[in-house]
Amino acid sequence: MHKLVGCALLPHPPIMVPEVGKGELARIKATVAAAEKAAQTLKDANPQTVVLISPHGPVFEDAVSISIHPRLKGSLATFGAPDAVVAFETDGLLVRHILKKCERLGVNVVELTDDVAKMYRLSLQLDHGAVVPLYYLQKAGFKGQLVHLSMGMLPYEEMYTFGKAVQAAIGIVDKRVAVIASGDLSHRLTPDAPAGYSPHGAQFDQAVVEALQNMDVKALLNLDRGLIEEAGECGLRPIFFLMGVMGGLNMTADVLSYEGPFGVGYAVALFTPNESKGE
C-alpha cells in the first residue's frame, strides 16, 4: 500500500479561526464545517507526518523552499490572536528524502536555515497560510510531525514535478503521510473584494473547482493565462503541487465546500486513496 493516507486543499483566511473571526465566522460556516471535516478525516487516517505547502511562506522566483528547523511554530498574533498558536516537530528524515528526489528531478529548492533566513531577512515562523490549516488539524487531535514547504514562482509543470518528488519521497519513508495544499482561489469575486473586482474571478473559480472534482490536471494546465491573471489567486501553484503528489495514484476527490462571501474564493477539497488489492 502507498504510504499516502490522504490529501486536502484548504483555504487560509485567518478569519476562519474563531479567535480572529469571532462573529464573522457565521458568514463562512460552510468553509469552517468543511475544514473541520477534512482535518478530522485526515487525522482519522492516522498520519505520522503532514506535509504542507503554503503560498505565503518565503516565496522565491526560481525555487521552492523547505523549512529545516527541528521545531516549527506560528501564531496569528499579527491578526490580533496571539493565542492561536500551532507548533510541530519537523520530520527531518522525510525532508532529506524530499531534497534528494528534488535534486534527481531537477527541482530547485532553497533550504530555509538560520543563515538563509538572515541573508534574505526572512521569518522562520510558520506563515498564516500554514497556521490556519494546521490550526484545524491540531484541533482534530493531530500531534505528529510536519514538513513545511513554500511554493516558488515556478512554471505550473515544475510545481507538479515538485509534487512528484514529494510523492517519491513518501514512497521511501516507512511512514503514513498526509499532504495539505494551502491556497485561496480568486481574490476578485465582488466589488468590495480585497484585490478589486473582476467578472473573470468566478469563472476561474468554477473551472478550478470542476478540475479538482475530476482530478483533471490537463484542465488546469489548459486554463487561459489571462483568466488566471484576472482572477488574482494564490492557490493554483499549491494545487499543481498537490496534483503531482497524487499523480498516477488511485484517489477519490470530494469538493466539500466552496464559497466567497468576502470576495475571495474558498474551496475545501478532500482526496482519499482507494484501497485496491494490487497495492
mmCIF file of C-alpha atoms in Angstrom:
data_model
loop_
_atom_site.group_PDB
_atom_site.id
_atom_site.type_symbol
_atom_site.label_atom_id
_atom_site.label_comp_id
_atom_site.label_asym_id
_atom_site.label_seq_id
_atom_site.Cartn_x
_atom_site.Cartn_y
_atom_site.Cartn_z
ATOM 1 C CA MET A 1 0.000 0.000 0.000
ATOM 2 C CA HIS A 2 1.207 3.528 -0.760
ATOM 3 C CA LYS A 3 2.109 5.486 2.381
ATOM 4 C CA LEU A 4 -0.003 8.490 1.326
ATOM 5 C CA VAL A 5 -3.112 8.304 3.541
ATOM 6 C CA GLY A 6 -4.939 11.384 2.249
ATOM 7 C CA CYS A 7 -4.658 14.872 0.785
ATOM 8 C CA ALA A 8 -6.598 18.109 1.084
ATOM 9 C CA LEU A 9 -6.861 21.596 -0.336
ATOM 10 C CA LEU A 10 -7.624 24.033 2.477
ATOM 11 C CA PRO A 11 -8.093 27.798 2.345
ATOM 12 C CA HIS A 12 -6.297 30.042 4.828
ATOM 13 C CA PRO A 13 -8.219 33.205 5.700
ATOM 14 C CA PRO A 14 -7.340 33.993 9.337
ATOM 15 C CA ILE A 15 -10.990 34.982 9.751
ATOM 16 C CA MET A 16 -11.920 31.257 9.696
ATOM 17 C CA VAL A 17 -10.106 30.793 13.009
ATOM 18 C CA PRO A 18 -12.594 31.604 15.836
ATOM 19 C CA GLU A 19 -10.077 33.719 17.807
ATOM 20 C CA VAL A 20 -9.766 36.022 14.771
ATOM 21 C CA GLY A 21 -13.128 35.701 13.031
ATOM 22 C CA LYS A 22 -15.396 35.799 16.100
ATOM 23 C CA GLY A 23 -18.874 36.853 14.883
ATOM 24 C CA GLU A 24 -17.834 36.863 11.216
ATOM 25 C CA LEU A 25 -17.384 33.074 11.358
ATOM 26 C CA ALA A 26 -21.115 32.664 10.674
ATOM 27 C CA ARG A 27 -20.594 34.084 7.167
ATOM 28 C CA ILE A 28 -18.217 31.247 6.231
ATOM 29 C CA LYS A 29 -19.807 28.409 8.178
ATOM 30 C CA ALA A 30 -19.737 26.061 5.158
ATOM 31 C CA THR A 31 -15.957 26.564 4.861
ATOM 32 C CA VAL A 32 -15.413 26.075 8.608
ATOM 33 C CA ALA A 33 -17.539 22.890 8.684
ATOM 34 C CA ALA A 34 -15.740 21.509 5.603
ATOM 35 C CA ALA A 35 -12.293 22.340 7.054
ATOM 36 C CA GLU A 36 -13.243 20.550 10.291
ATOM 37 C CA LYS A 37 -14.413 17.515 8.317
ATOM 38 C CA ALA A 38 -11.287 17.430 6.129
ATOM 39 C CA ALA A 39 -8.985 17.802 9.159
ATOM 40 C CA GLN A 40 -10.827 15.081 11.087
ATOM 41 C CA THR A 41 -10.760 12.719 8.088
ATOM 42 C CA LEU A 42 -7.002 13.219 7.657
ATOM 43 C CA LYS A 43 -6.412 12.775 11.404
ATOM 44 C CA ASP A 44 -8.524 9.577 11.417
ATOM 45 C CA ALA A 45 -6.276 8.161 8.657
ATOM 46 C CA ASN A 46 -3.589 8.189 11.365
ATOM 47 C CA PRO A 47 -0.741 10.041 9.595
ATOM 48 C CA GLN A 48 2.580 10.272 11.408
ATOM 49 C CA THR A 49 3.620 13.271 9.315
ATOM 50 C CA VAL A 50 1.784 16.047 7.494
ATOM 51 C CA VAL A 51 3.408 17.763 4.515
ATOM 52 C CA LEU A 52 2.003 21.258 3.959
ATOM 53 C CA ILE A 53 2.716 23.703 1.137
ATOM 54 C CA SER A 54 1.873 27.381 1.576
ATOM 55 C CA PRO A 55 1.850 30.303 -0.882
ATOM 56 C CA HIS A 56 2.667 32.769 1.925
ATOM 57 C CA GLY A 57 5.978 31.474 3.248
ATOM 58 C CA PRO A 58 9.257 32.744 1.765
ATOM 59 C CA VAL A 59 8.462 32.732 -1.972
ATOM 60 C CA PHE A 60 11.419 32.719 -4.379
ATOM 61 C CA GLU A 61 11.178 33.450 -8.108
ATOM 62 C CA ASP A 62 13.164 30.405 -9.188
ATOM 63 C CA ALA A 63 12.853 27.882 -6.351
ATOM 64 C CA VAL A 64 10.558 26.268 -3.840
ATOM 65 C CA SER A 65 11.667 26.263 -0.211
ATOM 66 C CA ILE A 66 11.640 23.825 2.671
ATOM 67 C CA SER A 67 11.880 24.566 6.409
ATOM 68 C CA ILE A 68 14.837 22.801 8.019
ATOM 69 C CA HIS A 69 14.310 23.827 11.646
ATOM 70 C CA PRO A 70 13.696 20.931 14.067
ATOM 71 C CA ARG A 71 10.704 22.728 15.616
ATOM 72 C CA LEU A 72 8.226 24.855 13.703
ATOM 73 C CA LYS A 73 5.894 27.349 15.356
ATOM 74 C CA GLY A 74 3.488 30.000 14.225
ATOM 75 C CA SER A 75 0.637 32.126 15.547
ATOM 76 C CA LEU A 76 -1.991 34.563 14.326
ATOM 77 C CA ALA A 77 -0.639 37.358 16.556
ATOM 78 C CA THR A 78 -0.441 39.761 13.596
ATOM 79 C CA PHE A 79 -4.189 39.205 13.136
ATOM 80 C CA GLY A 80 -4.916 40.031 16.780
ATOM 81 C CA ALA A 81 -4.960 36.438 18.056
ATOM 82 C CA PRO A 82 -1.616 35.658 19.788
ATOM 83 C CA ASP A 83 -3.221 32.640 21.492
ATOM 84 C CA ALA A 84 -3.997 30.920 18.173
ATOM 85 C CA VAL A 85 -0.699 29.015 18.109
ATOM 86 C CA VAL A 86 0.469 25.854 16.339
ATOM 87 C CA ALA A 87 3.732 24.010 16.968
ATOM 88 C CA PHE A 88 5.138 20.821 15.445
ATOM 89 C CA GLU A 89 8.398 18.937 15.171
ATOM 90 C CA THR A 90 9.930 18.732 11.702
ATOM 91 C CA ASP A 91 10.184 15.314 10.053
ATOM 92 C CA GLY A 92 13.891 15.559 9.226
ATOM 93 C CA LEU A 93 14.021 12.146 7.570
ATOM 94 C CA LEU A 94 11.268 12.981 5.075
ATOM 95 C CA VAL A 95 12.853 16.396 4.456
ATOM 96 C CA ARG A 96 16.146 14.710 3.470
ATOM 97 C CA HIS A 97 14.374 12.320 1.081
ATOM 98 C CA ILE A 98 12.421 15.202 -0.495
ATOM 99 C CA LEU A 99 15.676 17.111 -1.086
ATOM 100 C CA LYS A 100 17.246 14.048 -2.740
ATOM 101 C CA LYS A 101 14.248 13.463 -5.009
ATOM 102 C CA CYS A 102 14.097 17.153 -5.968
ATOM 103 C CA GLU A 103 17.755 17.026 -6.968
ATOM 104 C CA ARG A 104 17.079 13.958 -9.081
ATOM 105 C CA LEU A 105 14.058 15.552 -10.795
ATOM 106 C CA GLY A 106 15.754 18.923 -11.270
ATOM 107 C CA VAL A 107 13.547 20.963 -8.929
ATOM 108 C CA ASN A 108 15.384 23.944 -7.432
ATOM 109 C CA VAL A 109 14.961 24.021 -3.618
ATOM 110 C CA VAL A 110 16.103 26.561 -1.021
ATOM 111 C CA GLU A 111 16.732 25.069 2.422
ATOM 112 C CA LEU A 112 15.478 27.562 4.998
ATOM 113 C CA THR A 113 18.276 27.556 7.565
ATOM 114 C CA ASP A 114 19.097 30.318 10.089
ATOM 115 C CA ASP A 115 21.768 31.657 7.743
ATOM 116 C CA VAL A 116 19.455 31.769 4.728
ATOM 117 C CA ALA A 117 16.766 33.478 6.821
ATOM 118 C CA LYS A 118 19.269 36.126 7.963
ATOM 119 C CA MET A 119 20.598 36.652 4.445
ATOM 120 C CA TYR A 120 17.140 37.246 2.955
ATOM 121 C CA ARG A 121 15.642 38.764 6.147
ATOM 122 C CA LEU A 122 13.018 36.061 6.345
ATOM 123 C CA SER A 123 10.979 34.914 9.307
ATOM 124 C CA LEU A 124 11.339 31.271 10.316
ATOM 125 C CA GLN A 125 7.900 31.368 11.948
ATOM 126 C CA LEU A 126 5.115 29.472 10.193
ATOM 127 C CA ASP A 127 3.157 31.833 7.935
ATOM 128 C CA HIS A 128 -0.630 32.274 8.156
ATOM 129 C CA GLY A 129 -1.042 30.115 5.041
ATOM 130 C CA ALA A 130 0.339 27.256 7.160
ATOM 131 C CA VAL A 131 -1.077 28.242 10.558
ATOM 132 C CA VAL A 132 -4.753 28.336 9.540
ATOM 133 C CA PRO A 133 -4.966 24.779 8.080
ATOM 134 C CA LEU A 134 -2.720 23.440 10.871
ATOM 135 C CA TYR A 135 -4.977 25.055 13.477
ATOM 136 C CA TYR A 136 -7.805 22.798 12.247
ATOM 137 C CA LEU A 137 -5.532 19.760 12.133
ATOM 138 C CA GLN A 138 -4.281 20.420 15.663
ATOM 139 C CA LYS A 139 -7.892 20.890 16.821
ATOM 140 C CA ALA A 140 -8.746 17.481 15.301
ATOM 141 C CA GLY A 141 -6.024 15.967 17.504
ATOM 142 C CA PHE A 142 -3.054 15.608 15.147
ATOM 143 C CA LYS A 143 0.186 15.511 17.147
ATOM 144 C CA GLY A 144 2.629 14.123 14.589
ATOM 145 C CA GLN A 145 5.476 15.712 12.637
ATOM 146 C CA LEU A 146 5.424 18.379 9.946
ATOM 147 C CA VAL A 147 7.202 19.173 6.685
ATOM 148 C CA HIS A 148 6.647 22.844 5.810
ATOM 149 C CA LEU A 149 7.093 23.801 2.160
ATOM 150 C CA SER A 150 6.658 27.141 0.412
ATOM 151 C CA MET A 151 5.835 27.458 -3.256
ATOM 152 C CA GLY A 152 8.090 29.255 -5.713
ATOM 153 C CA MET A 153 7.040 31.307 -8.750
ATOM 154 C CA LEU A 154 7.942 28.337 -10.922
ATOM 155 C CA PRO A 155 6.095 27.159 -14.039
ATOM 156 C CA TYR A 156 2.999 25.109 -13.179
ATOM 157 C CA GLU A 157 4.564 21.992 -14.707
ATOM 158 C CA GLU A 158 7.520 22.354 -12.343
ATOM 159 C CA MET A 159 5.232 22.681 -9.315
ATOM 160 C CA TYR A 160 3.633 19.409 -10.478
ATOM 161 C CA THR A 161 7.117 17.840 -10.706
ATOM 162 C CA PHE A 162 7.817 19.064 -7.157
ATOM 163 C CA GLY A 163 4.696 17.163 -6.110
ATOM 164 C CA LYS A 164 6.026 14.039 -7.863
ATOM 165 C CA ALA A 165 9.321 14.405 -5.957
ATOM 166 C CA VAL A 166 7.400 14.515 -2.675
ATOM 167 C CA GLN A 167 5.305 11.508 -3.749
ATOM 168 C CA ALA A 168 8.524 9.560 -4.426
ATOM 169 C CA ALA A 169 10.000 10.592 -1.062
ATOM 170 C CA ILE A 170 6.828 9.495 0.767
ATOM 171 C CA GLY A 171 7.130 6.157 -1.016
ATOM 172 C CA ILE A 172 10.583 5.612 0.506
ATOM 173 C CA VAL A 173 9.999 6.509 4.167
ATOM 174 C CA ASP A 174 8.244 3.886 6.229
ATOM 175 C CA LYS A 175 5.586 6.324 7.500
ATOM 176 C CA ARG A 176 1.964 7.242 6.974
ATOM 177 C CA VAL A 177 1.810 10.733 5.457
ATOM 178 C CA ALA A 178 -0.965 13.230 4.660
ATOM 179 C CA VAL A 179 -0.439 16.209 2.334
ATOM 180 C CA ILE A 180 -2.171 19.599 2.522
ATOM 181 C CA ALA A 181 -2.104 22.341 -0.092
ATOM 182 C CA SER A 182 -2.994 25.703 1.408
ATOM 183 C CA GLY A 183 -4.483 28.144 -1.069
ATOM 184 C CA ASP A 184 -7.312 30.555 -1.781
ATOM 185 C CA LEU A 185 -8.889 30.952 -5.205
ATOM 186 C CA SER A 186 -9.846 34.275 -6.850
ATOM 187 C CA HIS A 187 -9.413 37.396 -4.702
ATOM 188 C CA ARG A 188 -11.684 39.419 -7.043
ATOM 189 C CA LEU A 189 -15.163 37.945 -6.720
ATOM 190 C CA THR A 190 -17.095 41.016 -5.526
ATOM 191 C CA PRO A 191 -16.902 44.808 -5.908
ATOM 192 C CA ASP A 192 -15.608 45.078 -2.317
ATOM 193 C CA ALA A 193 -13.037 42.262 -2.741
ATOM 194 C CA PRO A 194 -9.529 42.978 -1.390
ATOM 195 C CA ALA A 195 -7.927 42.935 -4.843
ATOM 196 C CA GLY A 196 -10.746 44.743 -6.660
ATOM 197 C CA TYR A 197 -13.452 43.144 -8.817
ATOM 198 C CA SER A 198 -13.163 41.089 -11.974
ATOM 199 C CA PRO A 199 -16.046 39.235 -13.636
ATOM 200 C CA HIS A 200 -13.473 36.552 -14.511
ATOM 201 C CA GLY A 201 -12.906 35.683 -10.855
ATOM 202 C CA ALA A 202 -15.999 33.489 -10.551
ATOM 203 C CA GLN A 203 -15.284 31.914 -13.950
ATOM 204 C CA PHE A 204 -11.779 30.945 -12.803
ATOM 205 C CA ASP A 205 -13.050 29.504 -9.520
ATOM 206 C CA GLN A 206 -15.708 27.422 -11.243
ATOM 207 C CA ALA A 207 -13.129 25.957 -13.632
ATOM 208 C CA VAL A 208 -10.696 25.123 -10.802
ATOM 209 C CA VAL A 209 -13.371 23.546 -8.570
ATOM 210 C CA GLU A 210 -14.516 21.393 -11.509
ATOM 211 C CA ALA A 211 -10.921 20.330 -12.240
ATOM 212 C CA LEU A 212 -10.414 19.428 -8.565
ATOM 213 C CA GLN A 213 -13.585 17.331 -8.505
ATOM 214 C CA ASN A 214 -12.430 15.490 -11.635
ATOM 215 C CA MET A 215 -8.742 15.469 -10.593
ATOM 216 C CA ASP A 216 -8.114 16.835 -14.080
ATOM 217 C CA VAL A 217 -4.626 18.318 -14.215
ATOM 218 C CA LYS A 218 -4.908 18.841 -18.005
ATOM 219 C CA ALA A 219 -7.890 21.159 -17.489
ATOM 220 C CA LEU A 220 -5.779 23.190 -15.044
ATOM 221 C CA LEU A 221 -2.845 23.342 -17.469
ATOM 222 C CA ASN A 222 -5.221 24.488 -20.201
ATOM 223 C CA LEU A 223 -6.596 27.400 -18.181
ATOM 224 C CA ASP A 224 -6.285 30.661 -20.095
ATOM 225 C CA ARG A 225 -3.289 32.617 -18.733
ATOM 226 C CA GLY A 226 -5.250 35.868 -18.996
ATOM 227 C CA LEU A 227 -8.058 34.362 -16.923
ATOM 228 C CA ILE A 228 -5.573 33.291 -14.239
ATOM 229 C CA GLU A 229 -4.057 36.788 -14.190
ATOM 230 C CA GLU A 230 -7.502 38.387 -13.874
ATOM 231 C CA ALA A 231 -8.538 36.058 -11.050
ATOM 232 C CA GLY A 232 -5.810 37.236 -8.667
ATOM 233 C CA GLU A 233 -5.380 33.846 -6.946
ATOM 234 C CA CYS A 234 -2.787 32.347 -4.593
ATOM 235 C CA GLY A 235 -3.819 28.687 -4.722
ATOM 236 C CA LEU A 236 -3.022 27.477 -8.227
ATOM 237 C CA ARG A 237 0.634 26.558 -7.701
ATOM 238 C CA PRO A 238 -0.123 24.679 -4.442
ATOM 239 C CA ILE A 239 -2.896 22.856 -6.341
ATOM 240 C CA PHE A 240 -0.481 21.831 -9.119
ATOM 241 C CA PHE A 241 1.877 20.565 -6.398
ATOM 242 C CA LEU A 242 -0.975 18.562 -4.867
ATOM 243 C CA MET A 243 -1.880 17.084 -8.262
ATOM 244 C CA GLY A 244 1.757 15.981 -8.603
ATOM 245 C CA VAL A 245 1.694 14.338 -5.163
ATOM 246 C CA MET A 246 -1.360 12.340 -6.280
ATOM 247 C CA GLY A 247 -0.243 11.788 -9.884
ATOM 248 C CA GLY A 248 -0.804 8.199 -11.024
ATOM 249 C CA LEU A 249 -2.349 7.138 -7.703
ATOM 250 C CA ASN A 250 -5.877 5.806 -7.319
ATOM 251 C CA MET A 251 -7.642 8.557 -5.327
ATOM 252 C CA THR A 252 -11.220 9.752 -4.873
ATOM 253 C CA ALA A 253 -11.899 13.506 -4.932
ATOM 254 C CA ASP A 254 -14.603 15.249 -2.909
ATOM 255 C CA VAL A 255 -15.069 19.024 -3.021
ATOM 256 C CA LEU A 256 -16.632 19.570 0.410
ATOM 257 C CA SER A 257 -17.426 23.268 0.059
ATOM 258 C CA TYR A 258 -16.940 26.402 -1.986
ATOM 259 C CA GLU A 259 -17.959 29.944 -1.070
ATOM 260 C CA GLY A 260 -16.673 33.505 -1.357
ATOM 261 C CA PRO A 261 -18.636 35.881 0.889
ATOM 262 C CA PHE A 262 -15.698 38.261 1.418
ATOM 263 C CA GLY A 263 -14.785 38.437 -2.277
ATOM 264 C CA VAL A 264 -12.181 35.649 -2.015
ATOM 265 C CA GLY A 265 -12.943 32.088 -3.173
ATOM 266 C CA TYR A 266 -12.530 29.405 -0.508
ATOM 267 C CA ALA A 267 -12.590 25.777 -1.638
ATOM 268 C CA VAL A 268 -12.166 22.774 0.630
ATOM 269 C CA ALA A 269 -11.393 19.512 -1.179
ATOM 270 C CA LEU A 270 -10.546 16.122 0.258
ATOM 271 C CA PHE A 271 -8.734 13.339 -1.606
ATOM 272 C CA THR A 272 -8.713 9.808 -0.213
ATOM 273 C CA PRO A 273 -6.862 6.744 -1.525
ATOM 274 C CA ASN A 274 -8.856 3.867 -2.930
ATOM 275 C CA GLU A 275 -7.506 0.674 -1.453
ATOM 276 C CA SER A 276 -7.043 -1.923 -4.164
ATOM 277 C CA LYS A 277 -5.708 -5.459 -3.961
ATOM 278 C CA GLY A 278 -2.835 -4.605 -6.269
ATOM 279 C CA GLU A 279 -1.399 -2.026 -3.859
#
